[in-house]
Amino acid sequence: MVFQTLKFRLILIGCIALAASAVLRFAIILPYTQQQIQDLVSTQQLAFASYVARDVGQRLDMRRQLVEHLAQTMPPDALLKPDRFADWVSNSHNAGLRAADNLLLLDLGGDIKQHSMPLSPTFGSRSFAKDAWFQQAMNPERPARGTLEYEPALVGSNMIIASPVRDASRHVVAILAGVFSLPSLGSQQNAPKNPIGKTGGLLLVSPGIHQYIGSSDPAMVLRPTPAPGANPLHDRAVAGYRGAGVAINAKGEEELEAIASVPGSDWFVVAHMLTAEALQPVHSLKNAALQGSVLGAILLLTAIFFIVSRLLYPVTSTTKAMREIADGKRELLPLAGPQKDEIGSFIQGFNYMVTRLREKESELRASETRLSFLAHHDPLTGLCNRAMLEQRIQKALGELERGGKPFALFFCDLDGFKHINDIHGHEVGDGVLTRLAALFREESRPADTVARLGGDEFVILLANIENAREDAACAAMRLLEVVQEPFTINSHTFTLSASIGITVSRNPSDSSSKLLSQADIAMYHAKRTGKNRIHFFDDAAVEAALEA
């Protein structure tokens, strides 16, 4: 009978082998691959969400620092004289205040006395004495930090940052409040390539008011967040969870979400993407594997007597290789095998998936490298940023404590840099800053650290110097000389000058913030005494700074 023939038996064995191979692919390899891809996408989303959260936090902190600085430098007569307040606000744009930002000056009763932009009648006549941000700013026991408060019913999609204004006796005499627009998530400057995909996006959530206060989709801004119980992952995020997970969106679609906290606030950023898009390579691989299995069965049935031995060997070897990969005994590399038959089609599909995985892994490593660089360097000049500079200062203080040599800190600020930006534009201004950064690097030793704090402010850490004051003075005068050398950018010739404040540390108990503040005070003293000069920090400089 036909059922007892060798041909039937071979076909039966072949069919069983083909079925076993299909079960192996769909029950082990594809689920494993799907989980790997999901984990990879979640990791990349979390890295991107963390970057955006740090960016938002940095912008919030810059606004806090701006309000604190303005509160500390506001002239005493600005509270009573509108013209004096207006002049001071106009000059404050040099410190980073934008044209769209509104400054409010309130008395101790919570009433607005001065403002930099027109106000609505409701907003201008209201007393803010009982508002949380006003009470926090009035509290003399709180640290000297700006108070952030988001009040949609009061100022729409804006936020208020307030800081106390003190007199010479350190008594609170008024409250200075800045009204700023909420951070935009439409595009992040210097951000890595968007890994969120076509269906993904970003959300900035304020759990205190249960609203989305920022989004890459403008239609989502100021919309309410899901009600408790509707999205368990969102509920966990409100409770403090930070990481990645799976959630169901408002349309009932499954999403991969990554959650990261915004430093200095209770806000958090959510990077989301449809699971179907993230796992599209797995679905493509599944279809390719299914097609390969069907074609393999047809070929096996029609050519069993001619290629059975040739067919079975690739199946066996490929199955073994995939098992070893799934068990972690073999590196994830493309498999070698036939290129024109059904088994070859399957291997090509698997190799395509492997190639894509390795590409995504490379992209993730490059993204992590870029994020690490941005966390410690200035994106315009490539110099160290404040965080890296403070680490270097702490290291120098540690060496000093172990008997090392003293070091000096230069706080350098260009004279009249705003004029360059106003006349020639920010592109030329950035070119000037880039060239100045290159000059400072050239004039510094390998052991020194050159950092940019923002704008035209540079800090140089001169490490391991023998004669602290003499060597620091010589180095600073050399910097003044090279800064004054003429140079050309975009057919414009410039001759610059700078003011340099210097502090020398011989006490290991000093802190990085203290030394930076000393150098900053010395720099401002150099500017007040004529610019284009150096000045060492001393008690007289401190008294002059406090009296100014």
XYZ file of C-alpha atoms in Angstrom:
548
model
C 0.000 0.000 0.000
C 1.079 3.577 -0.577
C 1.088 4.254 3.148
C 3.793 1.650 3.621
C 6.145 2.935 0.946
C 9.490 4.504 1.731
C 8.413 7.541 -0.211
C 5.455 8.038 2.103
C 7.569 7.419 5.135
C 10.145 9.983 3.965
C 7.418 12.471 3.182
C 5.846 11.814 6.579
C 9.197 12.256 8.314
C 9.812 15.402 6.308
C 6.407 16.798 7.197
C 6.956 16.026 10.855
C 10.386 17.671 10.744
C 8.949 20.702 9.011
C 6.164 20.939 11.586
C 8.668 20.615 14.421
C 10.801 23.334 12.910
C 7.769 25.634 12.623
C 6.812 24.986 16.245
C 10.359 25.802 17.317
C 10.335 29.081 15.413
C 6.925 30.258 16.518
C 6.970 28.954 20.097
C 10.535 29.786 21.126
C 12.510 32.037 18.779
C 9.795 34.569 17.932
C 8.537 35.074 21.526
C 12.120 35.412 22.709
C 12.897 37.873 19.913
C 9.710 39.819 20.610
C 10.666 40.216 24.262
C 14.188 41.277 23.315
C 12.882 43.925 20.907
C 10.368 45.163 23.470
C 13.114 45.447 26.103
C 15.392 47.258 23.638
C 12.702 49.767 22.635
C 11.774 50.344 26.295
C 15.407 51.011 27.193
C 15.784 53.463 24.323
C 12.517 55.201 25.216
C 13.619 55.549 28.846
C 16.952 57.061 27.770
C 15.144 59.577 25.545
C 12.547 60.411 28.211
C 15.354 60.939 30.753
C 17.148 63.289 28.352
C 13.991 65.337 27.751
C 13.220 65.401 31.496
C 16.722 66.695 32.265
C 16.328 69.308 29.534
C 13.008 70.510 30.991
C 14.491 70.486 34.496
C 17.483 72.501 33.336
C 15.229 75.126 31.772
C 13.152 75.312 34.967
C 16.304 75.697 37.044
C 17.572 78.446 34.731
C 14.327 80.341 35.278
C 14.564 79.828 39.057
C 18.118 81.140 39.041
C 17.062 84.069 36.858
C 14.266 85.113 39.248
C 16.559 84.708 42.271
C 19.255 86.793 40.582
C 16.783 89.526 39.624
C 15.325 89.549 43.155
C 18.823 89.950 44.620
C 19.867 92.724 42.206
C 16.655 94.763 42.057
C 17.265 98.404 43.074
C 15.549 99.474 46.333
C 13.530 102.286 44.736
C 11.945 100.052 42.045
C 9.097 99.111 44.449
C 7.891 102.708 44.676
C 8.838 104.180 41.290
C 7.209 102.656 38.179
C 9.706 104.378 35.876
C 12.632 102.978 37.836
C 11.071 99.491 37.751
C 10.529 99.742 33.974
C 14.145 100.824 33.395
C 15.412 98.000 35.570
C 13.250 95.436 33.727
C 14.576 96.729 30.405
C 18.139 96.280 31.632
C 17.256 92.846 33.033
C 16.920 91.463 29.524
C 20.724 91.351 29.556
C 20.495 88.759 32.344
C 18.364 86.359 30.287
C 14.809 87.746 30.623
C 12.901 87.199 27.398
C 10.509 89.662 25.813
C 7.525 87.353 26.428
C 8.279 86.948 30.151
C 6.347 89.065 32.637
C 7.808 90.311 35.936
C 5.451 91.091 38.816
C 6.466 93.015 41.920
C 4.119 92.357 44.870
C 4.014 93.934 48.286
C 3.832 91.900 51.491
C 0.047 91.928 51.322
C 0.023 90.017 48.049
C -1.014 92.966 45.822
C 0.721 93.700 42.497
C 2.533 97.019 42.637
C 4.598 96.863 39.436
C 4.537 94.706 36.308
C 6.564 94.559 33.119
C 3.709 93.665 30.740
C -0.017 94.570 30.586
C -2.319 92.483 32.817
C -5.950 91.496 32.551
C -8.283 93.329 34.993
C -9.026 90.121 36.921
C -5.398 89.186 37.206
C -4.187 92.657 38.100
C -6.745 93.323 40.841
C -6.471 90.041 42.698
C -4.558 89.569 45.970
C -2.198 86.603 46.039
C -1.546 86.598 49.775
C -3.125 83.160 50.272
C -1.612 81.489 47.185
C 0.848 78.688 47.902
C 3.669 80.153 45.806
C 3.344 83.527 47.577
C 3.348 81.925 51.041
C 6.430 79.866 50.223
C 8.261 82.905 48.906
C 7.356 84.821 52.088
C 8.683 82.115 54.414
C 12.021 83.404 55.837
C 13.039 79.889 56.938
C 12.977 78.370 53.450
C 16.203 78.079 51.402
C 16.957 80.892 49.007
C 15.385 79.145 45.983
C 12.680 80.240 43.574
C 9.211 78.786 44.171
C 7.539 77.111 41.184
C 3.744 77.110 40.945
C 1.517 76.224 37.982
C -1.902 77.910 38.065
C -3.978 77.352 34.898
C -7.034 79.109 36.286
C -4.961 82.205 36.897
C -2.453 82.528 34.049
C -3.423 79.921 31.459
C -0.564 77.801 30.176
C 2.040 79.651 32.213
C 3.917 79.059 35.426
C 4.928 81.375 38.252
C 8.365 81.366 39.877
C 8.691 83.674 42.878
C 11.562 84.806 45.112
C 11.723 87.285 48.019
C 13.246 90.744 47.648
C 15.295 91.696 50.700
C 16.652 94.988 51.921
C 20.159 95.620 53.217
C 19.189 94.085 56.572
C 18.055 90.877 54.837
C 14.396 91.568 55.662
C 11.786 90.614 53.063
C 10.278 93.817 51.665
C 8.550 92.506 48.525
C 8.053 89.438 46.348
C 9.337 89.278 42.764
C 7.412 86.805 40.582
C 8.228 85.777 37.028
C 5.450 84.513 34.758
C 6.938 82.146 32.147
C 5.442 79.998 29.436
C 5.394 76.257 30.084
C 8.188 74.144 28.527
C 7.550 73.010 24.964
C 8.177 69.394 23.955
C 7.791 69.977 20.224
C 11.551 69.792 19.533
C 14.471 69.501 21.898
C 17.600 71.436 20.958
C 20.602 69.161 20.400
C 18.394 66.133 21.139
C 19.436 62.742 19.751
C 17.520 61.233 16.841
C 13.898 60.655 17.869
C 13.538 56.951 18.720
C 9.815 57.098 19.476
C 8.599 56.176 15.987
C 5.706 57.358 13.833
C 2.985 56.584 16.410
C 4.940 57.771 19.449
C 5.339 61.060 21.234
C 6.181 62.851 24.484
C 3.965 63.993 27.359
C 4.818 66.291 30.271
C 2.560 65.469 33.231
C 1.828 67.528 36.349
C 0.338 65.067 38.881
C -0.525 67.901 41.256
C -3.173 69.318 38.879
C -3.837 66.077 36.953
C -3.129 67.576 33.532
C -0.781 67.195 30.580
C 1.091 70.502 30.655
C 3.307 69.728 27.680
C 3.228 67.401 24.691
C 4.799 66.827 21.289
C 1.140 66.820 20.152
C -0.282 70.345 20.774
C -3.821 68.923 21.019
C -2.874 67.115 24.245
C -1.653 70.208 26.135
C -3.772 71.120 29.187
C -5.953 68.029 28.795
C -6.754 66.028 31.948
C -4.777 62.889 32.741
C -6.556 59.501 32.994
C -8.840 59.029 35.971
C -7.500 56.759 38.757
C -7.868 53.124 37.718
C -8.122 53.846 33.966
C -4.374 53.473 33.374
C -2.553 51.449 36.072
C 0.879 52.495 34.794
C -0.083 56.185 35.057
C -1.343 55.558 38.603
C 2.030 54.001 39.467
C 3.836 56.976 37.918
C 1.813 59.409 40.059
C 2.770 57.301 43.084
C 6.462 57.653 42.241
C 7.291 54.827 39.815
C 9.936 55.674 37.203
C 10.822 53.256 34.443
C 9.210 51.484 31.480
C 6.046 49.434 31.125
C 2.987 48.568 29.031
C -0.213 50.645 29.170
C -3.526 51.055 27.355
C -4.130 54.521 25.863
C -7.429 56.389 25.598
C -8.188 54.672 22.252
C -7.810 51.233 23.790
C -4.471 50.581 22.045
C -1.537 48.963 23.809
C 1.513 51.208 24.197
C 5.072 50.968 25.453
C 5.696 53.842 27.860
C 8.822 55.105 29.613
C 8.594 57.526 32.556
C 11.333 59.866 33.854
C 11.207 62.562 36.560
C 11.836 66.241 35.815
C 14.537 67.380 38.280
C 13.425 70.052 40.733
C 9.672 69.412 40.372
C 7.002 66.734 40.795
C 6.492 66.614 37.020
C 7.424 63.630 34.907
C 7.957 62.987 31.189
C 6.291 60.057 29.394
C 7.680 58.713 26.094
C 5.041 56.504 24.479
C 4.803 54.351 21.348
C 2.301 51.800 20.047
C 3.407 48.244 20.798
C 2.331 47.201 17.299
C 4.875 49.552 15.708
C 7.647 48.541 18.106
C 7.111 44.858 17.324
C 6.652 45.304 13.575
C 9.975 43.507 12.813
C 8.706 40.474 14.740
C 5.466 40.414 12.743
C 7.415 40.687 9.495
C 9.688 37.881 10.611
C 6.657 35.764 11.526
C 5.152 36.248 8.053
C 8.465 35.482 6.394
C 8.848 32.336 8.498
C 5.321 31.218 7.655
C 5.897 31.747 3.928
C 9.186 29.903 4.129
C 7.510 26.960 5.837
C 4.818 26.668 3.166
C 7.309 26.865 0.324
C 9.549 24.377 2.092
C 6.680 21.880 2.400
C 5.865 22.144 -1.320
C 9.499 21.661 -2.265
C 9.861 18.724 0.090
C 6.807 16.922 -1.342
C 7.823 17.434 -5.008
C 11.546 16.724 -4.745
C 11.857 14.345 -1.790
C 13.955 11.751 -3.624
C 16.467 14.289 -4.949
C 17.179 16.734 -2.139
C 16.002 15.056 1.080
C 19.483 14.616 2.467
C 20.431 18.132 1.420
C 17.242 19.524 2.905
C 17.427 17.765 6.255
C 20.961 18.845 7.035
C 20.274 22.627 6.850
C 17.119 22.149 8.928
C 19.047 20.305 11.608
C 21.995 22.696 11.685
C 19.796 25.812 11.618
C 17.559 24.496 14.375
C 20.584 23.753 16.502
C 22.013 27.236 15.886
C 18.754 28.947 16.776
C 18.467 26.919 19.962
C 21.992 27.890 20.945
C 21.183 31.553 20.283
C 17.947 31.308 22.267
C 19.842 29.647 25.152
C 22.614 32.264 25.056
C 25.292 29.723 24.071
C 25.991 31.423 20.759
C 26.575 35.039 19.810
C 23.757 36.838 18.003
C 25.280 36.803 14.492
C 23.817 36.101 11.011
C 23.632 32.413 10.173
C 25.269 30.856 7.145
C 23.160 28.595 4.955
C 21.500 28.107 1.541
C 20.518 31.381 -0.093
C 17.924 30.319 -2.707
C 15.651 27.704 -1.151
C 12.969 27.781 1.531
C 15.383 27.205 4.378
C 17.559 29.948 2.954
C 14.541 32.273 2.875
C 13.927 31.589 6.542
C 17.594 32.123 7.409
C 17.604 35.389 5.457
C 14.573 36.563 7.397
C 16.271 35.623 10.654
C 19.507 37.306 9.540
C 17.561 40.435 8.646
C 16.104 40.506 12.132
C 19.572 39.940 13.631
C 20.990 42.782 11.532
C 18.224 45.121 12.656
C 18.765 44.185 16.287
C 22.489 44.869 16.024
C 21.821 48.200 14.290
C 19.416 49.230 17.039
C 21.950 48.165 19.634
C 24.591 50.328 17.930
C 22.174 53.251 17.773
C 21.406 52.838 21.468
C 25.112 52.825 22.368
C 25.666 55.933 20.231
C 22.685 57.598 21.898
C 23.991 56.732 25.351
C 27.438 58.094 24.411
C 25.873 61.326 23.172
C 23.722 61.677 26.284
C 26.771 61.089 28.473
C 28.673 63.794 26.569
C 25.775 66.278 26.818
C 25.521 65.631 30.555
C 29.092 66.870 31.118
C 29.864 69.264 28.228
C 28.598 72.468 26.691
C 26.864 71.632 23.356
C 28.090 74.792 21.551
C 31.795 74.850 22.422
C 32.443 71.277 23.591
C 33.905 72.623 26.836
C 33.061 71.201 30.250
C 29.757 72.343 31.718
C 29.034 73.355 35.309
C 28.507 69.775 36.509
C 31.863 68.584 35.147
C 33.608 71.733 36.407
C 32.336 71.166 39.961
C 33.617 67.576 39.823
C 37.057 68.820 38.762
C 37.066 71.426 41.546
C 36.146 68.781 44.123
C 38.952 66.594 42.800
C 41.421 69.475 43.095
C 40.234 70.135 46.664
C 40.756 66.451 47.457
C 44.325 66.596 46.128
C 44.913 69.765 48.140
C 43.729 67.992 51.274
C 46.265 65.206 50.592
C 49.092 67.713 50.459
C 48.847 68.707 46.813
C 49.596 72.098 45.334
C 47.081 74.980 45.409
C 44.990 75.907 42.409
C 43.331 79.027 41.003
C 39.894 79.619 39.540
C 39.385 82.206 36.749
C 35.896 83.597 36.075
C 36.071 85.184 32.587
C 33.347 87.373 31.074
C 33.554 89.193 27.719
C 33.132 92.966 27.725
C 30.312 94.070 25.434
C 29.370 90.665 24.056
C 25.663 91.589 23.942
C 26.523 94.301 21.401
C 27.931 91.643 19.058
C 24.754 89.551 19.300
C 22.509 92.585 18.791
C 24.411 93.933 15.775
C 25.594 90.782 13.988
C 23.164 88.099 15.184
C 23.494 84.972 17.282
C 25.250 83.005 14.535
C 28.212 85.388 14.631
C 27.947 85.510 18.441
C 28.194 81.728 18.608
C 31.216 81.871 16.316
C 32.881 84.354 18.671
C 32.207 82.081 21.654
C 33.524 79.040 19.777
C 36.727 80.839 18.845
C 37.163 82.139 22.392
C 36.737 78.584 23.703
C 39.440 77.379 21.279
C 41.803 80.150 22.460
C 41.274 79.218 26.104
C 41.969 75.572 25.328
C 45.152 76.467 23.444
C 46.415 78.641 26.279
C 45.624 76.066 28.973
C 47.739 73.153 30.101
C 46.528 69.558 29.747
C 45.965 69.419 33.518
C 43.761 72.562 33.496
C 39.992 72.599 32.989
C 38.173 75.066 30.731
C 34.381 75.294 31.192
C 31.520 77.399 29.868
C 28.724 78.200 32.317
C 26.466 79.849 29.739
C 26.331 83.007 27.627
C 29.811 84.554 27.498
C 30.872 83.277 30.941
C 33.889 80.958 31.037
C 35.670 79.419 34.031
C 39.245 78.083 33.976
C 40.630 75.822 36.707
C 44.398 76.338 36.896
C 45.647 73.255 38.752
C 48.934 72.433 40.539
C 50.586 75.865 40.559
C 53.737 76.609 42.554
C 53.423 80.346 43.251
C 49.652 80.594 43.373
C 49.042 84.332 43.077
C 51.986 85.131 40.777
C 51.382 82.224 38.409
C 47.640 82.916 38.308
C 48.233 86.594 37.517
C 50.646 85.744 34.685
C 48.249 83.228 33.184
C 45.307 85.640 33.437
C 47.253 88.500 31.796
C 48.222 86.138 28.982
C 44.519 85.342 28.466
C 43.698 89.052 28.273
C 46.366 89.432 25.592
C 45.135 86.595 23.381
C 41.509 87.703 23.743
C 42.445 91.158 22.397
C 44.040 89.773 19.228
C 41.839 90.740 16.209
C 40.026 87.965 14.349
C 37.446 87.668 11.561
C 34.124 85.774 11.497
C 31.802 85.942 8.482
C 33.750 88.888 7.019
C 33.444 90.801 10.340
C 36.603 91.725 12.240
C 36.420 91.846 16.027
C 38.744 93.006 18.782
C 37.506 91.792 22.154
C 38.340 92.382 25.771
C 37.440 90.470 28.902
C 37.243 90.889 32.657
C 38.692 88.109 34.792
C 38.010 87.410 38.454
C 40.486 85.139 40.258
C 40.313 83.222 43.490
C 43.077 81.016 44.851
C 42.214 78.053 47.057
C 44.563 76.845 49.765
C 41.891 75.563 52.137
C 40.652 71.989 51.435
C 37.411 72.709 53.307
C 36.260 75.190 50.634
C 33.339 74.141 48.413
C 33.098 74.445 44.657
C 30.106 76.792 44.922
C 32.007 79.049 47.317
C 35.033 79.291 45.028
C 32.875 79.980 41.964
C 31.022 82.690 43.882
C 34.338 84.282 44.953
C 35.665 84.298 41.400
C 32.342 85.711 40.146
C 32.463 88.538 42.687
C 36.048 89.326 41.713
C 35.068 89.404 38.019
C 32.241 91.886 38.646
C 34.668 94.044 40.626
C 37.027 93.992 37.619
C 34.169 95.154 35.380
C 33.170 97.954 37.752
C 36.743 99.220 37.958
C 37.226 99.625 34.220
C 36.938 96.236 32.460
C 39.707 94.532 30.450
C 41.572 93.693 33.633
C 41.997 91.015 36.270
C 41.060 91.156 39.936
C 41.735 88.776 42.814
C 39.035 87.987 45.323
C 39.568 89.529 48.762
C 37.481 90.969 51.609
C 37.374 94.367 49.975
C 35.811 92.838 46.880
C 33.192 91.158 49.058
C 32.296 94.451 50.765
C 32.126 96.248 47.437
C 29.859 93.554 45.992
C 27.498 93.714 48.960
C 27.331 97.533 48.845
C 26.626 97.597 45.076
